[in-house]
Coordinates of C-alpha atoms in Angstrom, one line a residue:
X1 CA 3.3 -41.8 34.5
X2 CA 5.4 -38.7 33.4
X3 CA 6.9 -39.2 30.1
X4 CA 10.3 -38.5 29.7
X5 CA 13.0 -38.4 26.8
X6 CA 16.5 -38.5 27.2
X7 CA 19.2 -36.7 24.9
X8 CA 22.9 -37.6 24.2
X9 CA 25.3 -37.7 21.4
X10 CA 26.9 -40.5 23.5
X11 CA 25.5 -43.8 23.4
X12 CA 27.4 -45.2 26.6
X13 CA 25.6 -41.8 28.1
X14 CA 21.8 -43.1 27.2
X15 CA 22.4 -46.4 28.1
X16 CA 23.5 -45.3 31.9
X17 CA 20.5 -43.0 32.3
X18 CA 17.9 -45.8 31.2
X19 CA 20.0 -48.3 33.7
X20 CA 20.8 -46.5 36.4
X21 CA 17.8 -44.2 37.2
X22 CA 14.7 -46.2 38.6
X23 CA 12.0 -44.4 36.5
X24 CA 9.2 -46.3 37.8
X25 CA 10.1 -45.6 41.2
X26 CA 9.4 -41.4 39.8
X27 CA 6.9 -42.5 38.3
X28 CA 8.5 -41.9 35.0
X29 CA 8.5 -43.9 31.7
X30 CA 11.2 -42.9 28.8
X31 CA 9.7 -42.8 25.7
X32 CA 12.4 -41.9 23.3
X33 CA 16.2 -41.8 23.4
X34 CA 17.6 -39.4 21.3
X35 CA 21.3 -38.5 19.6
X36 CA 20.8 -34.6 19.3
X37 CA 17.5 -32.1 20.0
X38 CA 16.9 -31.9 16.3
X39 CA 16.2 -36.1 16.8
X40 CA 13.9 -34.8 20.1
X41 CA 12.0 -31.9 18.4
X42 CA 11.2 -34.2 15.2
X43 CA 9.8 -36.8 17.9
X44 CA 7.1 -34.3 19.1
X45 CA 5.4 -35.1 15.7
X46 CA 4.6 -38.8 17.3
X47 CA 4.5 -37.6 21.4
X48 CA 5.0 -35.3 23.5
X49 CA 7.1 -35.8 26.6
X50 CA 7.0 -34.0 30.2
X51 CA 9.9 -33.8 31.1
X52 CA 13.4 -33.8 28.9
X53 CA 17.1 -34.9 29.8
X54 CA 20.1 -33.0 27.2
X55 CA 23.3 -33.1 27.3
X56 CA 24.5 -29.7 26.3
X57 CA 27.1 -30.3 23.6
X58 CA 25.7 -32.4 20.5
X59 CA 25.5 -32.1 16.7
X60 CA 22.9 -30.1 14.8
X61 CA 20.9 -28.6 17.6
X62 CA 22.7 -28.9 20.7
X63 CA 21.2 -28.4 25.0
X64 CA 20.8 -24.6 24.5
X65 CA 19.0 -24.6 21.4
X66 CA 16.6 -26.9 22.4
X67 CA 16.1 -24.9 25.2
X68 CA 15.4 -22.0 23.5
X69 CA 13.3 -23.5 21.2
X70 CA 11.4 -25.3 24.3
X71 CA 10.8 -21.9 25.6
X72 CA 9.5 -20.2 22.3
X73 CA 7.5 -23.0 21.5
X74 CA 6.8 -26.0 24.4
X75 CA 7.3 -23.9 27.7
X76 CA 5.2 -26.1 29.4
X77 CA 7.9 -29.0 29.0
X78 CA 10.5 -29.5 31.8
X79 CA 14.3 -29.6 30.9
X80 CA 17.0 -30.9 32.7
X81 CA 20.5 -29.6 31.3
X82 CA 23.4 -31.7 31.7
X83 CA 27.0 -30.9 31.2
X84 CA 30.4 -31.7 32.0
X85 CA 31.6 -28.2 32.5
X86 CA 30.5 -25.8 35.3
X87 CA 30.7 -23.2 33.3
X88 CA 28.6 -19.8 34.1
X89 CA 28.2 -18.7 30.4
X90 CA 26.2 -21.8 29.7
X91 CA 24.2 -21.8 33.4
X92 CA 23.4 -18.2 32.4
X93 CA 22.3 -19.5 29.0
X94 CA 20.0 -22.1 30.9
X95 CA 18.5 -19.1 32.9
X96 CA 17.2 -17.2 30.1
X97 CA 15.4 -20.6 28.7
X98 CA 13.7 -20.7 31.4
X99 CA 15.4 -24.3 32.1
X100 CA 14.1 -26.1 34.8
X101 CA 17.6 -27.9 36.0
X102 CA 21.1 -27.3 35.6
X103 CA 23.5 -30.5 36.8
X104 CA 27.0 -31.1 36.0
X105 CA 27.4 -34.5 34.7
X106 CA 30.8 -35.2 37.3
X107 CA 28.1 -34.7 40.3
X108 CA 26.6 -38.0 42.2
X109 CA 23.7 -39.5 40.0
X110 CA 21.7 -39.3 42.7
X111 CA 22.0 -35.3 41.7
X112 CA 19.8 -36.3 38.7
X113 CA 17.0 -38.5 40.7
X114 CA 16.5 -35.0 42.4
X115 CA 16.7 -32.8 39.2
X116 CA 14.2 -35.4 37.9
X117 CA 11.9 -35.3 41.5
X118 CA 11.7 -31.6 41.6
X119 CA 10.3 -31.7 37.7
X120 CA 7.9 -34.2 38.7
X121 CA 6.6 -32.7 42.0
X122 CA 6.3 -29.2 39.9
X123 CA 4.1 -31.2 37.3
X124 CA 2.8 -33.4 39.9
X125 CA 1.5 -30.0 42.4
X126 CA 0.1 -28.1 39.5
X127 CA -4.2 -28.3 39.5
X128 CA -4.6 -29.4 35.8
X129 CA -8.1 -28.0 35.9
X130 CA -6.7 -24.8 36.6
X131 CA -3.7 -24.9 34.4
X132 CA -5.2 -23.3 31.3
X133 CA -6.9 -20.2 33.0
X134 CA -3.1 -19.6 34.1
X135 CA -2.0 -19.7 30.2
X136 CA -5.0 -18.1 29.1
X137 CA -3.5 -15.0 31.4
X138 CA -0.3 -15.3 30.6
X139 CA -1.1 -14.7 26.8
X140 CA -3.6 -12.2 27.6
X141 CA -0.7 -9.9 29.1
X142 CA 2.0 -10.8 27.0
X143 CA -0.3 -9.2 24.1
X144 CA -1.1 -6.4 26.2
X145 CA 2.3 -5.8 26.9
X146 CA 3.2 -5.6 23.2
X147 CA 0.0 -3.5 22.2
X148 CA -1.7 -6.1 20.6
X149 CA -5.3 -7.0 20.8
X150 CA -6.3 -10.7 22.1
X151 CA -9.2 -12.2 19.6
X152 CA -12.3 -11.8 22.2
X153 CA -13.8 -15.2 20.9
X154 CA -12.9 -17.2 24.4
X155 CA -14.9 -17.0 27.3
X156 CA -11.8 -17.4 29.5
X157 CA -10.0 -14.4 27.7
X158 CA -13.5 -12.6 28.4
X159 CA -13.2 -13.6 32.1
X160 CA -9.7 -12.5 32.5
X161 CA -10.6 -9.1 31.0
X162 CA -13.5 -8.6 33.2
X163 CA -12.0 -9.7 36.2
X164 CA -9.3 -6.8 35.6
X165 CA -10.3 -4.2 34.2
X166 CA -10.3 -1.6 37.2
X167 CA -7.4 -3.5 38.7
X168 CA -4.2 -1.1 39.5
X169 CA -1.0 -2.8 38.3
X170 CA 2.7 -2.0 37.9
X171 CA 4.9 -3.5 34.9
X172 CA 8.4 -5.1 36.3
X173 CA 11.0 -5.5 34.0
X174 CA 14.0 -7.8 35.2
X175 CA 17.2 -8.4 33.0
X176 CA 20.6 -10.2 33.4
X177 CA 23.5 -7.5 33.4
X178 CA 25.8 -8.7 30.5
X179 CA 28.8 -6.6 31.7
X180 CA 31.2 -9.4 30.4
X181 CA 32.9 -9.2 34.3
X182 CA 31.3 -12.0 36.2
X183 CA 33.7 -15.1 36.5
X184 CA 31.9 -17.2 39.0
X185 CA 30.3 -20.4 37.8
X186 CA 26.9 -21.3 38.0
X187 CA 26.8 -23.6 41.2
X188 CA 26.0 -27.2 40.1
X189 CA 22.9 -27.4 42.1
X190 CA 20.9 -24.3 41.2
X191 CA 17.9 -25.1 39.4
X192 CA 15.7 -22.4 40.2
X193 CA 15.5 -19.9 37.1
X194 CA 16.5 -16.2 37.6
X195 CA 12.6 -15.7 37.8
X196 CA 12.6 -17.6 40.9
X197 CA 14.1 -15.0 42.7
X198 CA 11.5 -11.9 42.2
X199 CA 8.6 -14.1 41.5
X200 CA 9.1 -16.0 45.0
X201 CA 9.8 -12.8 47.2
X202 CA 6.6 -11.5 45.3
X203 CA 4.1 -14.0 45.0
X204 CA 1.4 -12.3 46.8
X205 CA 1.3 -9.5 44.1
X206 CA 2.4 -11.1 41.0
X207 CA -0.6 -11.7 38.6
X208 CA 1.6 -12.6 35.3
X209 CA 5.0 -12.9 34.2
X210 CA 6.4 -14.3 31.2
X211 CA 10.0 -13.4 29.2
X212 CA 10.4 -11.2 25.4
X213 CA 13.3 -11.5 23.7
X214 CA 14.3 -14.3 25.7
X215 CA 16.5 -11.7 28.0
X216 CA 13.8 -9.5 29.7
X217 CA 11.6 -11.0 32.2
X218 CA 8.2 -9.0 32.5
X219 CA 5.7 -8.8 35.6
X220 CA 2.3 -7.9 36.4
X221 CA 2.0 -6.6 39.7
X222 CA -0.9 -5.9 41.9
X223 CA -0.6 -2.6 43.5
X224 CA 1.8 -2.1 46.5
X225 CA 3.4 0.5 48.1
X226 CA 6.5 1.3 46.2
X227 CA 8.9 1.5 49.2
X228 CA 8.0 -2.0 49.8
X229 CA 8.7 -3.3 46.6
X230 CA 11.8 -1.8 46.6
X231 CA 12.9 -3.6 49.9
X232 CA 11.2 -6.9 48.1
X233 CA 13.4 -6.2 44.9
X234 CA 16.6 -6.2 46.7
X235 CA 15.8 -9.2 48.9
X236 CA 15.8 -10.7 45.5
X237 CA 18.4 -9.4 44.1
X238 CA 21.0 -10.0 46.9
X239 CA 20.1 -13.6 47.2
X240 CA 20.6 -13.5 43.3
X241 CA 24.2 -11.7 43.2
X242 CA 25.0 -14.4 45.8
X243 CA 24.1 -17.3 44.0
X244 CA 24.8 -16.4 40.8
X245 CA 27.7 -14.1 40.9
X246 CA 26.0 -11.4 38.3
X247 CA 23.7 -8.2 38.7
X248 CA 20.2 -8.2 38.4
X249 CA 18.5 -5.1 37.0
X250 CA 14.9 -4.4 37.3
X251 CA 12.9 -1.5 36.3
X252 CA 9.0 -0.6 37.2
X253 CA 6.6 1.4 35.8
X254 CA 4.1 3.8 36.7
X255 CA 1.6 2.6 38.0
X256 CA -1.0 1.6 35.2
X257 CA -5.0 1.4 36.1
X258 CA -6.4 0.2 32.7
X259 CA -5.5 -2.8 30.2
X260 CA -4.9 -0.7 27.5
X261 CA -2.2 1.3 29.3
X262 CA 0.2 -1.9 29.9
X263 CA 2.1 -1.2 26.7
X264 CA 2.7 2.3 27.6
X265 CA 4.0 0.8 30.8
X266 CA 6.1 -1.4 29.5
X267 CA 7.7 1.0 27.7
X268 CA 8.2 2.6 31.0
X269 CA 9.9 0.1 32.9
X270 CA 11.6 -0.8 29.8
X271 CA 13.2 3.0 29.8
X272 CA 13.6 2.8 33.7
X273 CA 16.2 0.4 33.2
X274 CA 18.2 2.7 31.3
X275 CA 18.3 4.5 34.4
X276 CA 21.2 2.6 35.4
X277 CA 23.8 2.8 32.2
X278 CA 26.3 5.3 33.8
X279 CA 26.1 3.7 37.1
X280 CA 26.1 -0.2 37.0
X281 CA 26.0 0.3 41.0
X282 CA 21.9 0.8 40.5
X283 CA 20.2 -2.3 39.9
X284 CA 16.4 -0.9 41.0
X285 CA 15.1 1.8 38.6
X286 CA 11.3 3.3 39.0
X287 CA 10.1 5.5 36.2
X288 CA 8.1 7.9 38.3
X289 CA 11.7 9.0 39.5
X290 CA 12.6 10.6 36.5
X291 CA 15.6 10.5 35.1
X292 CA 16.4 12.7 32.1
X293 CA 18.5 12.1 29.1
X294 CA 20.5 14.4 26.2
X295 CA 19.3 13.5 22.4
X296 CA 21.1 16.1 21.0
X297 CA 24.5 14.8 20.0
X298 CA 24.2 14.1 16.0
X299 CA 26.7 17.0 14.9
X300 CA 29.5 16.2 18.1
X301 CA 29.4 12.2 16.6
X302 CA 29.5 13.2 12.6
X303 CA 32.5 15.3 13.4
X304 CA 34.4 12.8 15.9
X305 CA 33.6 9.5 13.3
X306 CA 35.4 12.2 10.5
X307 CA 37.9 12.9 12.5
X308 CA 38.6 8.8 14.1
X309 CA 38.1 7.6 10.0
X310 CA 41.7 10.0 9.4
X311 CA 43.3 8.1 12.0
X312 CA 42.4 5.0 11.8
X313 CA 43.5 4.9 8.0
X314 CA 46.8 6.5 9.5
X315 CA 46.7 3.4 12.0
X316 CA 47.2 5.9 14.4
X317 CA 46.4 4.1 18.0
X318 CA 47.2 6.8 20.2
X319 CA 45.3 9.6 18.5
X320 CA 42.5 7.4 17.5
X321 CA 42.2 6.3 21.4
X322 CA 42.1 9.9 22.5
X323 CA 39.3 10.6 20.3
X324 CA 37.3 7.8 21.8
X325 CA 37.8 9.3 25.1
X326 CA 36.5 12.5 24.4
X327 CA 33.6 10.6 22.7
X328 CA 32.9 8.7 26.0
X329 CA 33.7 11.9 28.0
X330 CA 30.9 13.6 25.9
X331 CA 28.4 11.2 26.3
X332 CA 28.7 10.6 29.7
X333 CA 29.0 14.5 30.8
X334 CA 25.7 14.8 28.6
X335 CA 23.9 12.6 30.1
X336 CA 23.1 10.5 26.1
X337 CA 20.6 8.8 26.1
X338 CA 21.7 4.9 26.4
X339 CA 20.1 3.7 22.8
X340 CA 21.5 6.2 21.1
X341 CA 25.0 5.9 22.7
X342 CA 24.7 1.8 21.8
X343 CA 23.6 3.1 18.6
X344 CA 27.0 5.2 18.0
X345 CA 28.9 2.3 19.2
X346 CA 27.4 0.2 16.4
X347 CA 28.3 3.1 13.9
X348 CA 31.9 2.9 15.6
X349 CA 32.1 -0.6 15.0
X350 CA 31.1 0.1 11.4
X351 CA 34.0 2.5 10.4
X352 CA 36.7 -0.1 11.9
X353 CA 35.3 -2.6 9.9
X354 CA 35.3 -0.7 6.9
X355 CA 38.5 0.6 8.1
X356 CA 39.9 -2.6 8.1
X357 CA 38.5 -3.8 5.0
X358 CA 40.2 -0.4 3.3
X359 CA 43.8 -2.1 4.7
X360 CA 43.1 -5.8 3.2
X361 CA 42.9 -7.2 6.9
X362 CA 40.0 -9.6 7.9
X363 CA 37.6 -8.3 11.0
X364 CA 38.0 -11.6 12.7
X365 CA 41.5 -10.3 13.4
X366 CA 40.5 -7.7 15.7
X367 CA 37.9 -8.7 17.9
X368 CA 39.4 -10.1 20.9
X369 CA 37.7 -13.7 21.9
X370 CA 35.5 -12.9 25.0
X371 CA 33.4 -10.4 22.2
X372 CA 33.2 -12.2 19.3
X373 CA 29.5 -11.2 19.1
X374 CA 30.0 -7.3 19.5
X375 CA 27.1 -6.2 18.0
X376 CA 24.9 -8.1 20.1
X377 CA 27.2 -6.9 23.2
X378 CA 26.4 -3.4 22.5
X379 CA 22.6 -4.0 21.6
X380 CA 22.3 -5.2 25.1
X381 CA 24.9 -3.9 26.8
X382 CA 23.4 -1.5 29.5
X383 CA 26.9 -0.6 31.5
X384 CA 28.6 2.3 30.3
X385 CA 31.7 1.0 31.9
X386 CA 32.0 -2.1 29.9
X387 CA 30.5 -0.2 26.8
X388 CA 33.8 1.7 26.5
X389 CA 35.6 -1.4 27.2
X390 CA 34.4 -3.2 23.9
X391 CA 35.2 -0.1 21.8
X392 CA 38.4 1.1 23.8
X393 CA 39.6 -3.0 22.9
X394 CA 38.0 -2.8 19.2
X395 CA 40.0 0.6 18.2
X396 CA 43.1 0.3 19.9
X397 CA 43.4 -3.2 18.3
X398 CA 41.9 -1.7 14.2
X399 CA 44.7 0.9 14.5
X400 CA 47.3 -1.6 15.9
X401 CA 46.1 -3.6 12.6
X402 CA 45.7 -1.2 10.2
X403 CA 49.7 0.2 11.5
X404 CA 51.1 -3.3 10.8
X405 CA 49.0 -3.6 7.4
X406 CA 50.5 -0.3 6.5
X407 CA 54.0 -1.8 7.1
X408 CA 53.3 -4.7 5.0
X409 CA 52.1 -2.1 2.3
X410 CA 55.4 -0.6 2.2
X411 CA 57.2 -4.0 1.3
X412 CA 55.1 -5.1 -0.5
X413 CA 56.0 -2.5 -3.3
X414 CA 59.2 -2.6 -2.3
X415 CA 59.1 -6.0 -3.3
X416 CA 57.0 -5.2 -6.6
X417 CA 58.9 -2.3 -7.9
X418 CA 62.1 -4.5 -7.3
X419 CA 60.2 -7.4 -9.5
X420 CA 59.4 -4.9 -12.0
X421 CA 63.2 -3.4 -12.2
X422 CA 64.3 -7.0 -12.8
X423 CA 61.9 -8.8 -15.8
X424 CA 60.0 -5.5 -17.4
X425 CA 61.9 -6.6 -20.8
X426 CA 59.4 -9.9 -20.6
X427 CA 56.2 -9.7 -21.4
X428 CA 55.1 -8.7 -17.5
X429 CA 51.3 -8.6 -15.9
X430 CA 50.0 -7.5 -12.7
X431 CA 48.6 -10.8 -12.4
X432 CA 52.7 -11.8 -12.7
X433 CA 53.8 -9.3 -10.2
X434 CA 51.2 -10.4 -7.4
X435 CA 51.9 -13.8 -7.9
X436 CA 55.8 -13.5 -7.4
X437 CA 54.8 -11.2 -4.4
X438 CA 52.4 -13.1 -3.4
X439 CA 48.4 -10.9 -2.8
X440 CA 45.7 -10.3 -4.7
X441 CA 46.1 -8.7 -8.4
X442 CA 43.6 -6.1 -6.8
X443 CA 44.8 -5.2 -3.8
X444 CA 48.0 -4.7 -5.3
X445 CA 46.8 -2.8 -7.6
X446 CA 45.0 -0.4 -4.9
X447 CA 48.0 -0.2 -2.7
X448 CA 51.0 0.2 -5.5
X449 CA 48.6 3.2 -6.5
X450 CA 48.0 4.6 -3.0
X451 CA 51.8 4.4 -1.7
X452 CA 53.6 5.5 -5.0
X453 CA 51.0 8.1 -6.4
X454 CA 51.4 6.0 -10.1
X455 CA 49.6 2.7 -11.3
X456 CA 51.5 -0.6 -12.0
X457 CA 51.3 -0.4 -15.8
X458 CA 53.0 3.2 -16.0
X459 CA 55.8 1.9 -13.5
X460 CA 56.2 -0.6 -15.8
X461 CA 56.3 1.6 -19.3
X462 CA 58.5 4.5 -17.3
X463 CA 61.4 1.7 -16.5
X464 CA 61.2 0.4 -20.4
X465 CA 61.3 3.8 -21.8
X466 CA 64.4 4.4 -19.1
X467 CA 66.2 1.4 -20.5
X468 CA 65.1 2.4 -24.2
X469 CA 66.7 6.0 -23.7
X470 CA 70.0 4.4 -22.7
X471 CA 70.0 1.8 -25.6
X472 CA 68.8 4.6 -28.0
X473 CA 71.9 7.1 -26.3
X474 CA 74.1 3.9 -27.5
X475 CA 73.8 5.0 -31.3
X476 CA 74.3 1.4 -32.7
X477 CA 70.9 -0.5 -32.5
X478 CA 68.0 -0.2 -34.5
X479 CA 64.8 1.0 -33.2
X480 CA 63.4 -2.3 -33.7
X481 CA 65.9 -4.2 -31.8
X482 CA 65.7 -1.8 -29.1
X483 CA 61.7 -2.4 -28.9
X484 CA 62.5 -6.1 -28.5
X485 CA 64.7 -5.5 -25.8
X486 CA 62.8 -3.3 -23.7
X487 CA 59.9 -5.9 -24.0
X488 CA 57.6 -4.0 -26.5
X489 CA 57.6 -6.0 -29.7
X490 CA 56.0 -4.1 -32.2
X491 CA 57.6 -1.1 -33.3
X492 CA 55.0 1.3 -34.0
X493 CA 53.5 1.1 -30.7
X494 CA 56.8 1.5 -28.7
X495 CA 57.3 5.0 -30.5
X496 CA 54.4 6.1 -30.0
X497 CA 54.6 5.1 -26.2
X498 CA 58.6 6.4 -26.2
X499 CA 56.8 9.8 -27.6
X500 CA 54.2 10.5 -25.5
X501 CA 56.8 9.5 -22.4
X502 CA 59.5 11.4 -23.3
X503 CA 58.2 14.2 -25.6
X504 CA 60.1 13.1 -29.2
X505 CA 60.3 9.9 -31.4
X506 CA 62.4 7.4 -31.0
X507 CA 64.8 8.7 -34.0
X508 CA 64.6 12.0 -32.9
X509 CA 66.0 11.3 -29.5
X510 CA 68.9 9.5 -31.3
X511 CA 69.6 12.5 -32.9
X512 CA 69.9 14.7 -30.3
X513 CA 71.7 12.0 -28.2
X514 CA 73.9 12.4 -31.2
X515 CA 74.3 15.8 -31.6
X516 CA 74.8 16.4 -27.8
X517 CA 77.5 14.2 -27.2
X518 CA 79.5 15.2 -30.2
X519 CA 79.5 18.9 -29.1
X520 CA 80.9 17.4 -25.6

């Protein structure tokens, strides 16, 4: 019997899937009911299961990470997902974790018996004296892909190396298009992965496959005339865009006639999917049809980001917008190369951050919610159209910040200096002054200093030796008093600060205050 745990933060949830699925009649025993997939992956410790049931949404390690884990670490485990929301982000999710069923928790339960058949039938079909030679492949080209060298101490590795030595082979890279446009939902039903699609239409020719970097999907293919796997890509890929609602990219390599050329050719098919960054309307790239890209563009992007820094500390959102343009305009009419254009949007994002940062604004302000993860956007972003749109929404919205900070800059001094005019005879702070005007001593500090051209502590001396003039003009206090009243108490220190402000002592301004008035 098939082994089988089941995973749900809700009890009532556990309880229905042990009553109301007949797991003898699947030939199916549940081993282990967990609360969350950290519960399920401490379990493996004791057992290992076949297949697993998760809901998506628990604690600690929720559906998706266990899935991801599963497919870094137990790949050979089948997962049913469950969810109560048909929503496409998490199907697509599912898809790159290799998950083995999708079903939406509001479907008939007999949409689970299925999920649960099809997992069996796969585990049931497969020739387990066969199985290994399969993974002993699969590891094989996954190192070869990567350039590193599998330990020859197996005599199934041996095998496999021998067998394919002389054997022509092309590398197919498939990937997701993350353009950030795709609204359809992931129908409830769909349980093949995207996989399914090329590795179905090309069974005859595949010889490996397995995913890197849980987003690209790579293939070994046996040799075939090019035109043909074209026509067998885009079978594929129609019956994908259909389904799923989202592009599917691949790119192929040269074709490669030794082992130790497969990293080389995954770096080629890797690059032919660049192929389609200025125009999301080609999904099927080939190396051998070569497509050349501009790398000289270092000087154009140093003077730009100078130029965007003045505006955006301006929070100038039209002129900061138009120089994004001509940055798009340049990179597109050039023909830059993809990585380094993701590259300068990275370097982009950089200077708003620090931009906004500079204006005492928080970054979590800017980013609008459906890009919350921009960096990762751009690092996998391979549309030039949506490209812009992440920076185009990510400037326009700095600037549009930075503007209304600027505002708040202006009365917030406003607001100081008029603290300052009213107590500076008391014994006055900047920790004082931000607290009645409620923002950080610091940043104060920094923006009383960058709107009024003087510090805090000489605004504050320059309005008691203003006040001290007047009192001193009066002829009738003593210079001690006066002190007092301008908040200074010792003496000595407020003529020597009343002498380097206004250029004579105390005394001898009452003199000439004196001596002035009289000849008037």
């Amino acid at each position: 019997m098939y082994k089988v745990i089941i995973a749900d933060d809700e009890a009532i949830m556990r309880k229905a899937l042990l009553k109301l699925v007949d797991w003898e009649s699947l030939n199916c025993k549940v081993i282990y009911a967990a609360e969350d997939g950290q519960a399920v992956i401490d379990y493996f410790e004791t057992e290992k299961p076949d297949i697993i049931i998760s809901d998506i949404r628990m604690p600690r390690i929720d559906g998706l990470r266990l899935a991801e884990y599963l497919s870094a670490h137990e790949p050979q485990i089948k997962l049913i997902l469950l969810t109560a929301y048909a929503d496409f982000s998490y199907a697509q999710q599912a898809i790159r974790y290799h998950v083995s069923e999708y079903v939406v928790k509001s479907g008939a339960s007999d949409q689970v018996v299925a999920a649960i058949k099809r997992c069996t039938n796969q585990l049931c079909t497969a020739d387990q004296t066969q199985s290994q030679q399969p993974d002993y492949r699969e590891q094989f080209f996954k190192m070869a892909i990567e350039g590193n060298t599998y330990p020859r101490n197996s005599l199934a590795i041996e095998t496999i190396r021998s067998n394919i030595h002389d054997f022509p082979r092309y590398v197919l890279v498939q990937r997701l298009s993350f353009d950030g446009t795709s609204s359809n939902a992931m129908h409830p039903e769909l349980h093949h992965r995207t996989t399914s699609f090329l590795s179905d239409t090309l069974s005859a020719y595949v010889e490996a496959q397995f995913c890197i970097e849980g987003i690209y999907e790579y293939f070994i293919l046996r040799q075939l005339p090019l035109d043909l796997l074209e026509t067998y890509c885009r079978k594929a890929q129609s019956s994908f865009q259909y389904v799923v609602g989202t592009p599917l990219h691949v790119g192929v390599s040269e074709l490669c006639k030794t082992v130790d050329g497969l990293s080389t050719a995954s770096r080629q098919a890797r690059e032919a999917l660049e192929y389609g960054f200025y125009d999301s309307r080609k999904t099927i790239h080939f190396y051998s049809r070569a497509h050349h890209f501009s790398s000289d563009s270092a000087s154009f992007f140093s003077t730009q980001n100078a130029r965007l820094a003045t505006t955006l500390q301006l929070g100038a959102a039209a002129p900061s917008l138009d120089l994004l343009n001509e940055t798009f305009e340049f990179q597109k009419r050039n023909n830059v190369h993809p990585s380094l254009v993701r590259k300068e949007g990275e370097n982009l994002i950089a200077l708003c951050k620090s931009s906004v940062a500079a204006a005492g604004k928080y970054w979590s302000d800017v980013l609008p919610d459906n890009i919350k993860k921009v960096p990762l956007s751009l690092q996998y972003c391979d549309q030039f159209d949506y490209y812009c749109k992440i920076l185009t929404a990510i400037v326009d919205r700095t600037s549009n910040l930075i503007a209304k900070s600027l505002e708040q800059h202006n009365d917030i001094v406003l607001l100081a200096q008029s603290y300052i005019r009213a107590n500076f005879q008391k014994d006055i702070s900047l920790n004082d002054i931000a607290s009645a005007v409620k923002v950080n001593p610091s940043y104060l500090s920094r923006t009383f200093k960058a709107r009024t051209g003087t510090s805090i502590v000489d605004t504050i001396t320059a309005c008691r030796m203003e006040k001290a003039k007047i009192l001193l003009a009066a002829n009738h206090l003593r210079i001690q008093d006066i002190a007092t009243e301008v908040g200074i108490e010792n003496t000595t220190y407020f003529s020597q600060v009343f002498k380097k402000h206004v250029g004579m002592s105390p005394k001898d301004y009452q003199r000439f205050t004196e001596r002035h008035t009289a000849e008037h």
